Tab-separated table of C-alpha atoms and ligand atoms in Angstrom:
chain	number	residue	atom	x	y	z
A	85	UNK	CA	-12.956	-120.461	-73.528
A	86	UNK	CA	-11.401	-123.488	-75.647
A	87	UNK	CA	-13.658	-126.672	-76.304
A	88	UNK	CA	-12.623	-129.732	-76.558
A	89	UNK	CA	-14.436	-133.336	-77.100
A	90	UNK	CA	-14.272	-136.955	-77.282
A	91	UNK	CA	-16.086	-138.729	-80.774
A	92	UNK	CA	-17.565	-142.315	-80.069
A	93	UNK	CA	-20.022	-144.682	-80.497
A	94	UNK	CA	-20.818	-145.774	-77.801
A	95	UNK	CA	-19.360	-142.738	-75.775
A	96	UNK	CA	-21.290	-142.090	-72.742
A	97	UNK	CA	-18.409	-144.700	-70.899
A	98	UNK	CA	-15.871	-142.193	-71.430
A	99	UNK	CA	-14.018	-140.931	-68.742
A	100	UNK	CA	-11.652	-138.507	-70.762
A	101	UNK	CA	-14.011	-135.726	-69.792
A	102	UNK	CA	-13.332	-135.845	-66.159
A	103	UNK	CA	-9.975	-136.179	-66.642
A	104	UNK	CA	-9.348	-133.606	-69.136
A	105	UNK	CA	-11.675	-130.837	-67.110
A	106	UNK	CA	-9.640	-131.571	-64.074
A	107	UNK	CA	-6.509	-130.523	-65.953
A	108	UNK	CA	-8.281	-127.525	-66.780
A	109	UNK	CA	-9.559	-126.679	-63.422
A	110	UNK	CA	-5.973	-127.255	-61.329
A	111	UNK	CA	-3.962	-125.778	-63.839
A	112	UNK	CA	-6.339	-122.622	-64.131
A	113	UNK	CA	-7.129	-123.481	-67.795
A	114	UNK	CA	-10.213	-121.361	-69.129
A	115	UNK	CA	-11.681	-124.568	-71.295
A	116	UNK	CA	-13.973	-127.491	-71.336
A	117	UNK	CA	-14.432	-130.838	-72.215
A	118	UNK	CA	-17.197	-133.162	-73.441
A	119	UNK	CA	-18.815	-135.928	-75.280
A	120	UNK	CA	-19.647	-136.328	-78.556
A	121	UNK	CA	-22.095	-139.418	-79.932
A	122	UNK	CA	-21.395	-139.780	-83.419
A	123	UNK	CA	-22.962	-142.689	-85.147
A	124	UNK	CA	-20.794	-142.031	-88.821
A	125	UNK	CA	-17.277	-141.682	-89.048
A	126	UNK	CA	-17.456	-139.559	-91.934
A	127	UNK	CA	-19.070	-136.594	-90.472
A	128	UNK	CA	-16.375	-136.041	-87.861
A	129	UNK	CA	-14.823	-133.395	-89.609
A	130	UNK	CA	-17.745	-131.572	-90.150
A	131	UNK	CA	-18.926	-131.835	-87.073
A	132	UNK	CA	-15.177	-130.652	-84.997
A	133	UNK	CA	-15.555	-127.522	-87.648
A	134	UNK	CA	-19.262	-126.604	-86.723
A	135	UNK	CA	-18.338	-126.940	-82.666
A	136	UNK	CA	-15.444	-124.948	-83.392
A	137	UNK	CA	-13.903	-127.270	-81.312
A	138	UNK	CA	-9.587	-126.841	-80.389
A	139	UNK	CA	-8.910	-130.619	-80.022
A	140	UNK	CA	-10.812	-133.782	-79.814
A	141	UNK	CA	-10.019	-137.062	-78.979
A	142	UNK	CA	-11.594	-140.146	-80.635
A	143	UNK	CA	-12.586	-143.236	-79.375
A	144	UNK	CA	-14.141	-146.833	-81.000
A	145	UNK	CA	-15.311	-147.165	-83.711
A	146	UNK	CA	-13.801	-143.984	-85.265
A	147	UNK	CA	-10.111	-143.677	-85.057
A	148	UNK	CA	-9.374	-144.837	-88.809
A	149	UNK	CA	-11.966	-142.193	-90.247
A	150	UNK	CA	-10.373	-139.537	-87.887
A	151	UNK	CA	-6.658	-140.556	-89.743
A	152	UNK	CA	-9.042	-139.657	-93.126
A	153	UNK	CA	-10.356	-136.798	-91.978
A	154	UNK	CA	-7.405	-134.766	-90.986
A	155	UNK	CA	-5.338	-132.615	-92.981
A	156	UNK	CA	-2.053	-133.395	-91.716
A	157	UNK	CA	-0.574	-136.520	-89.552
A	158	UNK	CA	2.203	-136.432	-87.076
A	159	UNK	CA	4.389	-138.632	-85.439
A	160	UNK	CA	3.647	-142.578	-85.521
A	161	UNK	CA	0.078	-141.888	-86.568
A	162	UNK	CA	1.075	-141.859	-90.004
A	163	UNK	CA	3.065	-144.932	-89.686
A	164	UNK	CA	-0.423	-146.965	-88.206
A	165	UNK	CA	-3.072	-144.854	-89.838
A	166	UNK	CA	-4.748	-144.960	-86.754
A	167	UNK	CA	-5.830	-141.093	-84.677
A	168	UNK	CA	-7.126	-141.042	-81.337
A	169	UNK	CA	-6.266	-137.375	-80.770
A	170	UNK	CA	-6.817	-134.138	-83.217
A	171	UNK	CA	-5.364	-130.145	-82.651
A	172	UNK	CA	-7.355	-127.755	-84.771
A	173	UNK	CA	-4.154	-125.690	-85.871
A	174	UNK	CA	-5.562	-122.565	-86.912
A	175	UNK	CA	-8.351	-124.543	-88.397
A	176	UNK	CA	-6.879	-127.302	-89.768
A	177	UNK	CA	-7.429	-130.602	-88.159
A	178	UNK	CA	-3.566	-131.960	-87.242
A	179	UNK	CA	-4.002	-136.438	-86.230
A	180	UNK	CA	-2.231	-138.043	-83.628
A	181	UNK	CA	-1.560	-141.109	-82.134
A	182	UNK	CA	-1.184	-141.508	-78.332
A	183	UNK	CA	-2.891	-144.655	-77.272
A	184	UNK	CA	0.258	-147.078	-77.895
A	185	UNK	CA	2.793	-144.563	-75.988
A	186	UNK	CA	0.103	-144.756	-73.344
A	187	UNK	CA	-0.225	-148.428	-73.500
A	188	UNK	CA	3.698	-148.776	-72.959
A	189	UNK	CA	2.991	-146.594	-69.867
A	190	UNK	CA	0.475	-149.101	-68.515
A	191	UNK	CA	3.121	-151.942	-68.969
A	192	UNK	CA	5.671	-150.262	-67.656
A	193	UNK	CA	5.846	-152.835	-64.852
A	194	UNK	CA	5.714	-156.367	-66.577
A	195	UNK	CA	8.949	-157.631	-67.253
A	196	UNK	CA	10.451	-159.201	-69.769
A	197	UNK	CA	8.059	-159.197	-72.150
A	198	UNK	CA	9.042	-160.127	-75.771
A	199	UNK	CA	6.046	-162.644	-77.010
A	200	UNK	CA	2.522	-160.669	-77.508
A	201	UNK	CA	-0.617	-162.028	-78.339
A	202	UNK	CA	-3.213	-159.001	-79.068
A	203	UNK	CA	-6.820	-160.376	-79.814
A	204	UNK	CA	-8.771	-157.947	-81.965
A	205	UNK	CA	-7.515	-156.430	-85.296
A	206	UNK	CA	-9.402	-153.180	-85.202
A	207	UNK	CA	-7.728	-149.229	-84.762
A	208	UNK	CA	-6.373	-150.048	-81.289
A	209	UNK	CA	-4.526	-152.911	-82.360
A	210	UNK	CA	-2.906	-151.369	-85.167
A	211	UNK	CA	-1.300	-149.140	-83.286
A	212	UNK	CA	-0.582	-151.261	-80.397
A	213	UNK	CA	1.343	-153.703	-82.326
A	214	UNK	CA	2.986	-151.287	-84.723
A	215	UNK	CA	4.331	-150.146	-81.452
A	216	UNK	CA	5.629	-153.435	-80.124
A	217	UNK	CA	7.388	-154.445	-83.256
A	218	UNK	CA	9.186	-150.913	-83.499
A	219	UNK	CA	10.330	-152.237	-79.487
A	220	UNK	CA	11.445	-155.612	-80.900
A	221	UNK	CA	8.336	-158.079	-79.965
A	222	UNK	CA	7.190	-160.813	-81.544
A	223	UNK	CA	3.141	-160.456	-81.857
A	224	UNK	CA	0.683	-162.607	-82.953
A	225	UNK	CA	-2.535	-161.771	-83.777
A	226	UNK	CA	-6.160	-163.148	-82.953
A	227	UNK	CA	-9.443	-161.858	-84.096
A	228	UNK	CA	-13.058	-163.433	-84.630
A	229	UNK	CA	-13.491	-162.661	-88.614
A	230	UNK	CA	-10.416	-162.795	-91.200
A	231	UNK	CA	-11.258	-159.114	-92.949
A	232	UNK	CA	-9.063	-156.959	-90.996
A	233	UNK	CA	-6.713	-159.247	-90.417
A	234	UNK	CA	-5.825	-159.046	-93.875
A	235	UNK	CA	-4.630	-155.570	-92.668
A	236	UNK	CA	-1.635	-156.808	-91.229
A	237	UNK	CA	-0.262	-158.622	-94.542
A	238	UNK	CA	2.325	-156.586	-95.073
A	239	UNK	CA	3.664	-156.612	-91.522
A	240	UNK	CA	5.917	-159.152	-89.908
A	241	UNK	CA	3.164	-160.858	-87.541
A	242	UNK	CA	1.214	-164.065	-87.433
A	243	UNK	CA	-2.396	-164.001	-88.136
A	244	UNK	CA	-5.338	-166.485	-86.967
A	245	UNK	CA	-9.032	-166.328	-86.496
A	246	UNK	CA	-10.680	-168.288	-84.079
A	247	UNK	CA	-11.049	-171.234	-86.195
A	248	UNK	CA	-7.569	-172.032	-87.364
A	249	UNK	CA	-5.854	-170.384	-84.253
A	250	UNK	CA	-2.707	-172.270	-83.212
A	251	UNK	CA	-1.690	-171.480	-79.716
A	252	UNK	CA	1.678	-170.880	-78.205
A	253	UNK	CA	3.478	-169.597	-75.070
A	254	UNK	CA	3.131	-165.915	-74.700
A	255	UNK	CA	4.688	-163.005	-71.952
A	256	UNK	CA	1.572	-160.890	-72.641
A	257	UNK	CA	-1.881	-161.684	-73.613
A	258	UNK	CA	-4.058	-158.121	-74.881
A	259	UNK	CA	-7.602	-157.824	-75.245
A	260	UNK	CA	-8.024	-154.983	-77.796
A	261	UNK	CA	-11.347	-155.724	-78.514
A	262	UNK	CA	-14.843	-153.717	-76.933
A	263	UNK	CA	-15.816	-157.499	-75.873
A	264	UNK	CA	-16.822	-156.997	-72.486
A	265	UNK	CA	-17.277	-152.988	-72.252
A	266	UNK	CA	-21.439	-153.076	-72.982
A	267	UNK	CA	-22.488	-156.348	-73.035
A	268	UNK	CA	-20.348	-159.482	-70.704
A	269	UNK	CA	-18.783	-161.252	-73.715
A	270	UNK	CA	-15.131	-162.536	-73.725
A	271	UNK	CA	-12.669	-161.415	-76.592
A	272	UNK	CA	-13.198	-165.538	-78.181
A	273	UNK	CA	-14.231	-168.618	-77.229
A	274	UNK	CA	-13.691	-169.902	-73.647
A	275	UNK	CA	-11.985	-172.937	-74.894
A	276	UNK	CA	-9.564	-170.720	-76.328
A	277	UNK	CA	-9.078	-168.146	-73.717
A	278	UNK	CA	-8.230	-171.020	-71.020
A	279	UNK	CA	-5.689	-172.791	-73.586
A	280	UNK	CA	-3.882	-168.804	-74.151
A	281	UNK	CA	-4.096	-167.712	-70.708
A	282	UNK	CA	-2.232	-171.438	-69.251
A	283	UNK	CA	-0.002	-170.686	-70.936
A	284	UNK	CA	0.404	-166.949	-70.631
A	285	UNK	CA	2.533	-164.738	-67.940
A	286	UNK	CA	0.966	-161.616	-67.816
A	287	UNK	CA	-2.799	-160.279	-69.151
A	288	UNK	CA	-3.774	-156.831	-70.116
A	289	UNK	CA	-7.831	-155.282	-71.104
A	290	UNK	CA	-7.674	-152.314	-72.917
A	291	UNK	CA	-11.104	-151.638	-71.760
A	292	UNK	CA	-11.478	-149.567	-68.387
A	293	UNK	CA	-13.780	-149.138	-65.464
A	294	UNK	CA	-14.900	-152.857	-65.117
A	295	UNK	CA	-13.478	-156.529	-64.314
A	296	UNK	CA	-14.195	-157.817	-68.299
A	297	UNK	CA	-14.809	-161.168	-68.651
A	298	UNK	CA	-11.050	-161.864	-69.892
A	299	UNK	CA	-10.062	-160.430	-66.666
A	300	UNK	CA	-12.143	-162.345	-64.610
A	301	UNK	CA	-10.594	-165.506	-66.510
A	302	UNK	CA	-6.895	-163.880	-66.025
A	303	UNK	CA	-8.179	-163.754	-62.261
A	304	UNK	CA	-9.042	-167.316	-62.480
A	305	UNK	CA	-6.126	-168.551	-63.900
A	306	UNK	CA	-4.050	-166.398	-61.031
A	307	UNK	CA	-2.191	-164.157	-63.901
A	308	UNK	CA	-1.097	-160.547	-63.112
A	309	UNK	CA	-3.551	-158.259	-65.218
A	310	UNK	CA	-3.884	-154.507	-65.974
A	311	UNK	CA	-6.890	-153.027	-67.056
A	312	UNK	CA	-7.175	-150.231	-69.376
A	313	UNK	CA	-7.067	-147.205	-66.844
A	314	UNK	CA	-3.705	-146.723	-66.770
A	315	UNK	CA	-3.333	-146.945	-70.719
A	316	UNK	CA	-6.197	-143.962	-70.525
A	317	UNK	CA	-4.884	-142.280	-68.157
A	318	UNK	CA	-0.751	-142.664	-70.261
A	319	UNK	CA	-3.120	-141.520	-73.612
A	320	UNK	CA	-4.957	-138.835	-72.003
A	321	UNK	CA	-1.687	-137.165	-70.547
A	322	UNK	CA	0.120	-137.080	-73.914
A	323	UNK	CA	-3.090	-135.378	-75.427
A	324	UNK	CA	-3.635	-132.538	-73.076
A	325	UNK	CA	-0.068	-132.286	-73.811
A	326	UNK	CA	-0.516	-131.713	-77.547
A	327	UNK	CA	-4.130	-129.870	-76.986
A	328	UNK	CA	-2.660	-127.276	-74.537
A	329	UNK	CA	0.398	-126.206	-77.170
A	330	UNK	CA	3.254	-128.260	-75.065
A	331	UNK	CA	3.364	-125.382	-72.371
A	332	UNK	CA	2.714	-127.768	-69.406
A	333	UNK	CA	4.498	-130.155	-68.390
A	334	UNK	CA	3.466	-133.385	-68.274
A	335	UNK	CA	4.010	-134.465	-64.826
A	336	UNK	CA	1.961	-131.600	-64.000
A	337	UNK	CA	-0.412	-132.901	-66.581
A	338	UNK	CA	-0.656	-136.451	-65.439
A	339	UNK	CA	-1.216	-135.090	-61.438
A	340	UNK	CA	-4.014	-132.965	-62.238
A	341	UNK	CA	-5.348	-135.581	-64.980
A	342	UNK	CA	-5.140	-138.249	-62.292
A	343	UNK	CA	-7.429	-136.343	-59.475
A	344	UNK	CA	-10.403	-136.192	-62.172
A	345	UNK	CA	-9.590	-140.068	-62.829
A	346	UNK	CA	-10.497	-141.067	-59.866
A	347	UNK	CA	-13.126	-138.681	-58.856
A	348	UNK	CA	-15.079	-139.916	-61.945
B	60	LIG	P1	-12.494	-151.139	-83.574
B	60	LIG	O1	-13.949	-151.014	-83.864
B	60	LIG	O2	-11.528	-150.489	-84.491
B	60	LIG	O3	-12.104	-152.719	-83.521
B	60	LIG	C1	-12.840	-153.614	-82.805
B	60	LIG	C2	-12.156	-155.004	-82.814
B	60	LIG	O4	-12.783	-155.779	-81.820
B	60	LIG	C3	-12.262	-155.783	-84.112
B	60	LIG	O5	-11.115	-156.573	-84.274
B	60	LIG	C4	-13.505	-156.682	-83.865
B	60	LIG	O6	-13.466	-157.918	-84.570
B	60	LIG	C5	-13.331	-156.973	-82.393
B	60	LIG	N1	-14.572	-157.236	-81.673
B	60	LIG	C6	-15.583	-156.360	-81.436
B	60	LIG	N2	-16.528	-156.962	-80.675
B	60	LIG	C7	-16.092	-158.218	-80.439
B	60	LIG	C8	-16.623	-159.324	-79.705
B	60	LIG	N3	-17.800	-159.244	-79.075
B	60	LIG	N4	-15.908	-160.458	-79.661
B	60	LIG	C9	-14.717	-160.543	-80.282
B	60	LIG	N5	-14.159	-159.552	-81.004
B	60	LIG	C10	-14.847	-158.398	-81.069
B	60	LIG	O7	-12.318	-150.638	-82.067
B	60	LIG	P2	-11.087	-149.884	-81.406
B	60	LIG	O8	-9.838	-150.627	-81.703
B	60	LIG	O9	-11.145	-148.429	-81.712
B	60	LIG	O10	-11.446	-149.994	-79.830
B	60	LIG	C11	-11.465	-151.242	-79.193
B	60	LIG	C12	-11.597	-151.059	-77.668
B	60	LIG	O11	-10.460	-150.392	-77.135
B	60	LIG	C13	-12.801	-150.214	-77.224
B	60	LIG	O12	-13.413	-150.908	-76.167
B	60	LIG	C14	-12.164	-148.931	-76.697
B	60	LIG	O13	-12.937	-148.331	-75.680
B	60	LIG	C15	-10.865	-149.472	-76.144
B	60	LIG	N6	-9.789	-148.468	-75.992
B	60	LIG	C16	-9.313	-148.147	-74.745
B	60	LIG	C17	-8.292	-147.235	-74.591
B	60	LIG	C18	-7.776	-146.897	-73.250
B	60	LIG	O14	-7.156	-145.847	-73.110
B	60	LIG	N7	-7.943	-147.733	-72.262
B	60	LIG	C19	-7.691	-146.552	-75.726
B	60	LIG	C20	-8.200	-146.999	-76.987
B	60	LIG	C21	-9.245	-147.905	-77.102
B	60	LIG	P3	-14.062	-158.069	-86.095
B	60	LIG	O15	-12.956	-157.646	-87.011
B	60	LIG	O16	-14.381	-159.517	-86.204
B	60	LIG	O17	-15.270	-157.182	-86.166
């Protein structure tokens, strides 16, 4: 029997384990998945080793210690230093990144989309707009304290906190930020929110299983939104992918992963 396990704080939201245990139960799969609580990023390692654990996935606020504690990176993980998913490889811990391919998969329906604003600076954003300058966006960034933004000096994006932010006309508005998954806070000021989203086209949450805040607003201001199911769902597939050694594939995947979605 293989385990496997999602690493968060908080993690009890998570709905990778129904999804992932689903997989294994209509593809006939002898393994299990569950949730980890892990309060400091720099025990992960230890802790995958001591489970014995085939794969994990990690979730907020962990995914840049997971990039530190691996022994090898693959794939656009190592271009973002951001890992959501890990493969014990004959026990050494191989990072990935799947959450901006999934992301892409949630947007797959909003058209035209070339200007990006992405509020939030933390792992999740990283990737996210690593991934839509490799596609050819233009991406600007808001987040409440300057620190991480500093992050994103050496990239090709513009940069504002909430106090010098100057607004523009964007295709996409993303809230990458865990405002509005425990507590009912939007991503930054009101003010601000209704200035971005009048003049936005389309509105996406990266957080899942509620109507945040910012997508109440989106509501409000009559925007198409997505929240961040589908980008969990588009993640989620591409892991099992990579934890069950590529033999599935991953329309199979994403059908069985998409019973224990909605189940949850
Ligand atoms: P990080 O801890 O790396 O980054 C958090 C970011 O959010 C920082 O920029 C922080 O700003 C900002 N932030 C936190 N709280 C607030 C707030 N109350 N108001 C405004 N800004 C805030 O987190 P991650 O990037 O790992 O995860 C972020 C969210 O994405 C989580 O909710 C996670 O569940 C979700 N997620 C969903 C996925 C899906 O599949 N749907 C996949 C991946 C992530 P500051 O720098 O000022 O602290």
């Amino acid at each position: 029997m293989q385990l496997f396990a999602i690493f968060g704080n908080p993690v009890h939201h998570s709905k990778s384990p129904f999804m992932h245990n689903s997989v294994y139960k209509e593809l006939d799969i002898k393994a299990c998945y569950t949730r980890i609580l892990l309060k400091e990023g720099s025990e992960l390692k230890k802790r995958f080793l001591e489970l014995g654990l085939s794969g994990a996935n990690i979730t907020v606020p962990h995914k840049e210690a997971a990039f530190e504690a691996c022994d090898e990176i693959r794939g656009f993980a190592k271009k973002v230093g951001v890992v959501n998913t890990i493969v014990n490889e004959n026990g050494r811990l191989v990072g990935y990144n799947t959450d901006a391919e999934g992301f892409m998969f949630a947007i797959r329906e909003f058209e035209n989309v070339k200007r990006i604003l992405v509020i939030g600076a933390g792992g999740t954003a990283k990737a996210l707009v690593q991934k839509f300058l490799d596609e050819g966006m233009e991406v600007t960034i808001l987040n409440r304290s300057r620190k991480r933004l500093e992050e994103f000096a050496q990239i090709d994006v513009k940069r504002y906190t909430w106090s010098d932010f100057e607004t523009g006309s964007f295709d996409l508005v993303v809230n990458t930020t865990s405002a509005g998954l425990e507590e009912e806070s939007l991503p930054a000021p009101k003010e601000l929110i209704d200035v971005i989203l009048d003049n936005a086209r389309y509105v996406a949450d990266v957080v899942y299983g509620k109507l945040t805040p910012f997508l109440k607003e989106a509501k409000k201001h009559s925007l198409p939104f997505k929240d961040g199911i589908d980008m969990l769902l588009g993640q989620g597939v591409l892991a099992a992918w990579l934890f069950l050694g590529k033999r599935y594939d991953k329309q199979q995947i994403e059908e069985a992963m998409r019973k224990g979605l909605y189940l949850s």
